[in-house]
Amino acid sequence: MALRAPSMRSVASFTAPSRRLSVVVRAEGQINPSIRKSEEKVADFIKVSELPKPKFPYCDGAHVKHNKETGDNVGPLVIDNPAPAQ
């Protein structure tokens, strides 16, 4: 059985003062066709030593609406930034 890739839309915004490029991707259809489908929501945890901003990445909860609309099970990637050893 061939898997069909979901339709994706992306919006890029560019702000001159900070010179940062942001890309927002919205999926129309399921993003996760086969990973851990027996779980209601797939959420993973990773540890990193350095983040660009204290509140990065910010969770806006968009995956909740996406899951309800498409029957998908995508969840957040939870990033733990442990305090440095003293």
C-alpha positions as YAML, in Angstrom:
chain: A
units: angstrom
residues:
- id: 1
  name: MET
  ca: [0.00, 0.00, 0.00]
- id: 2
  name: ALA
  ca: [1.47, 3.35, -1.00]
- id: 3
  name: LEU
  ca: [1.36, 6.14, 1.55]
- id: 4
  name: ARG
  ca: [0.24, 9.53, 0.35]
- id: 5
  name: ALA
  ca: [2.05, 12.55, 1.77]
- id: 6
  name: PRO
  ca: [-0.18, 15.11, 3.45]
- id: 7
  name: SER
  ca: [-0.82, 18.39, 1.72]
- id: 8
  name: MET
  ca: [1.35, 21.07, 3.30]
- id: 9
  name: ARG
  ca: [1.12, 24.85, 3.24]
- id: 10
  name: SER
  ca: [3.92, 27.04, 4.46]
- id: 11
  name: VAL
  ca: [4.14, 30.73, 5.19]
- id: 12
  name: ALA
  ca: [7.47, 32.51, 5.50]
- id: 13
  name: SER
  ca: [7.82, 35.84, 7.24]
- id: 14
  name: PHE
  ca: [10.90, 38.02, 7.25]
- id: 15
  name: THR
  ca: [11.54, 40.90, 9.58]
- id: 16
  name: ALA
  ca: [14.38, 43.26, 8.71]
- id: 17
  name: PRO
  ca: [15.49, 44.47, 12.17]
- id: 18
  name: SER
  ca: [16.15, 41.00, 13.61]
- id: 19
  name: ARG
  ca: [16.97, 39.41, 10.24]
- id: 20
  name: ARG
  ca: [15.24, 36.20, 11.28]
- id: 21
  name: LEU
  ca: [13.27, 33.97, 8.97]
- id: 22
  name: SER
  ca: [10.25, 32.14, 10.35]
- id: 23
  name: VAL
  ca: [8.53, 29.30, 8.55]
- id: 24
  name: VAL
  ca: [5.11, 28.11, 9.66]
- id: 25
  name: VAL
  ca: [3.86, 24.82, 8.23]
- id: 26
  name: ARG
  ca: [0.24, 23.75, 8.44]
- id: 27
  name: ALA
  ca: [-0.74, 20.25, 7.36]
- id: 28
  name: GLU
  ca: [-3.99, 19.41, 5.65]
- id: 29
  name: GLY
  ca: [-4.38, 15.74, 6.54]
- id: 30
  name: GLN
  ca: [-2.51, 13.37, 8.82]
- id: 31
  name: ILE
  ca: [1.18, 14.03, 9.43]
- id: 32
  name: ASN
  ca: [1.89, 10.72, 11.16]
- id: 33
  name: PRO
  ca: [0.74, 7.77, 9.04]
- id: 34
  name: SER
  ca: [2.40, 4.96, 11.04]
- id: 35
  name: ILE
  ca: [4.42, 5.88, 14.14]
- id: 36
  name: ARG
  ca: [3.02, 4.60, 17.47]
- id: 37
  name: LYS
  ca: [-0.57, 4.76, 16.21]
- id: 38
  name: SER
  ca: [-1.77, 2.74, 19.24]
- id: 39
  name: GLU
  ca: [-1.05, 5.79, 21.43]
- id: 40
  name: GLU
  ca: [-3.61, 8.59, 21.71]
- id: 41
  name: LYS
  ca: [-0.90, 11.26, 21.46]
- id: 42
  name: VAL
  ca: [2.79, 10.83, 20.63]
- id: 43
  name: ALA
  ca: [4.97, 13.11, 22.77]
- id: 44
  name: ASP
  ca: [8.72, 12.76, 23.11]
- id: 45
  name: PHE
  ca: [11.25, 14.25, 25.52]
- id: 46
  name: ILE
  ca: [14.81, 15.36, 24.78]
- id: 47
  name: LYS
  ca: [17.52, 17.11, 26.80]
- id: 48
  name: VAL
  ca: [19.53, 19.96, 25.35]
- id: 49
  name: SER
  ca: [22.32, 22.03, 26.85]
- id: 50
  name: GLU
  ca: [21.65, 25.34, 25.10]
- id: 51
  name: LEU
  ca: [18.52, 27.04, 23.79]
- id: 52
  name: PRO
  ca: [18.34, 30.24, 21.72]
- id: 53
  name: LYS
  ca: [15.69, 31.80, 24.01]
- id: 54
  name: PRO
  ca: [14.43, 30.96, 27.51]
- id: 55
  name: LYS
  ca: [10.89, 30.26, 26.19]
- id: 56
  name: PHE
  ca: [11.96, 28.41, 23.03]
- id: 57
  name: PRO
  ca: [10.17, 26.46, 21.71]
- id: 58
  name: TYR
  ca: [6.77, 27.89, 22.56]
- id: 59
  name: CYS
  ca: [3.85, 25.47, 22.41]
- id: 60
  name: ASP
  ca: [0.71, 27.04, 20.96]
- id: 61
  name: GLY
  ca: [-1.31, 23.82, 21.19]
- id: 62
  name: ALA
  ca: [-1.87, 23.68, 17.41]
- id: 63
  name: HIS
  ca: [-1.42, 19.89, 17.48]
- id: 64
  name: VAL
  ca: [-4.60, 19.51, 19.57]
- id: 65
  name: LYS
  ca: [-6.82, 21.14, 16.92]
- id: 66
  name: HIS
  ca: [-4.97, 19.29, 14.14]
- id: 67
  name: ASN
  ca: [-5.53, 15.92, 15.87]
- id: 68
  name: LYS
  ca: [-9.27, 16.59, 16.31]
- id: 69
  name: GLU
  ca: [-9.70, 17.63, 12.67]
- id: 70
  name: THR
  ca: [-7.67, 14.80, 11.11]
- id: 71
  name: GLY
  ca: [-7.72, 11.90, 13.60]
- id: 72
  name: ASP
  ca: [-3.92, 12.14, 13.85]
- id: 73
  name: ASN
  ca: [-1.94, 11.58, 17.06]
- id: 74
  name: VAL
  ca: [0.89, 14.12, 16.90]
- id: 75
  name: GLY
  ca: [1.97, 15.74, 20.14]
- id: 76
  name: PRO
  ca: [4.62, 18.10, 21.46]
- id: 77
  name: LEU
  ca: [8.35, 17.62, 21.57]
- id: 78
  name: VAL
  ca: [9.17, 18.43, 25.18]
- id: 79
  name: ILE
  ca: [12.62, 19.96, 25.55]
- id: 80
  name: ASP
  ca: [14.35, 19.83, 28.93]
- id: 81
  name: ASN
  ca: [17.14, 22.34, 29.48]
- id: 82
  name: PRO
  ca: [18.76, 21.15, 32.72]
- id: 83
  name: ALA
  ca: [20.59, 23.65, 34.88]
- id: 84
  name: PRO
  ca: [24.37, 23.44, 34.56]
- id: 85
  name: ALA
  ca: [26.17, 21.51, 37.30]
- id: 86
  name: GLN
  ca: [27.54, 23.78, 40.02]
...
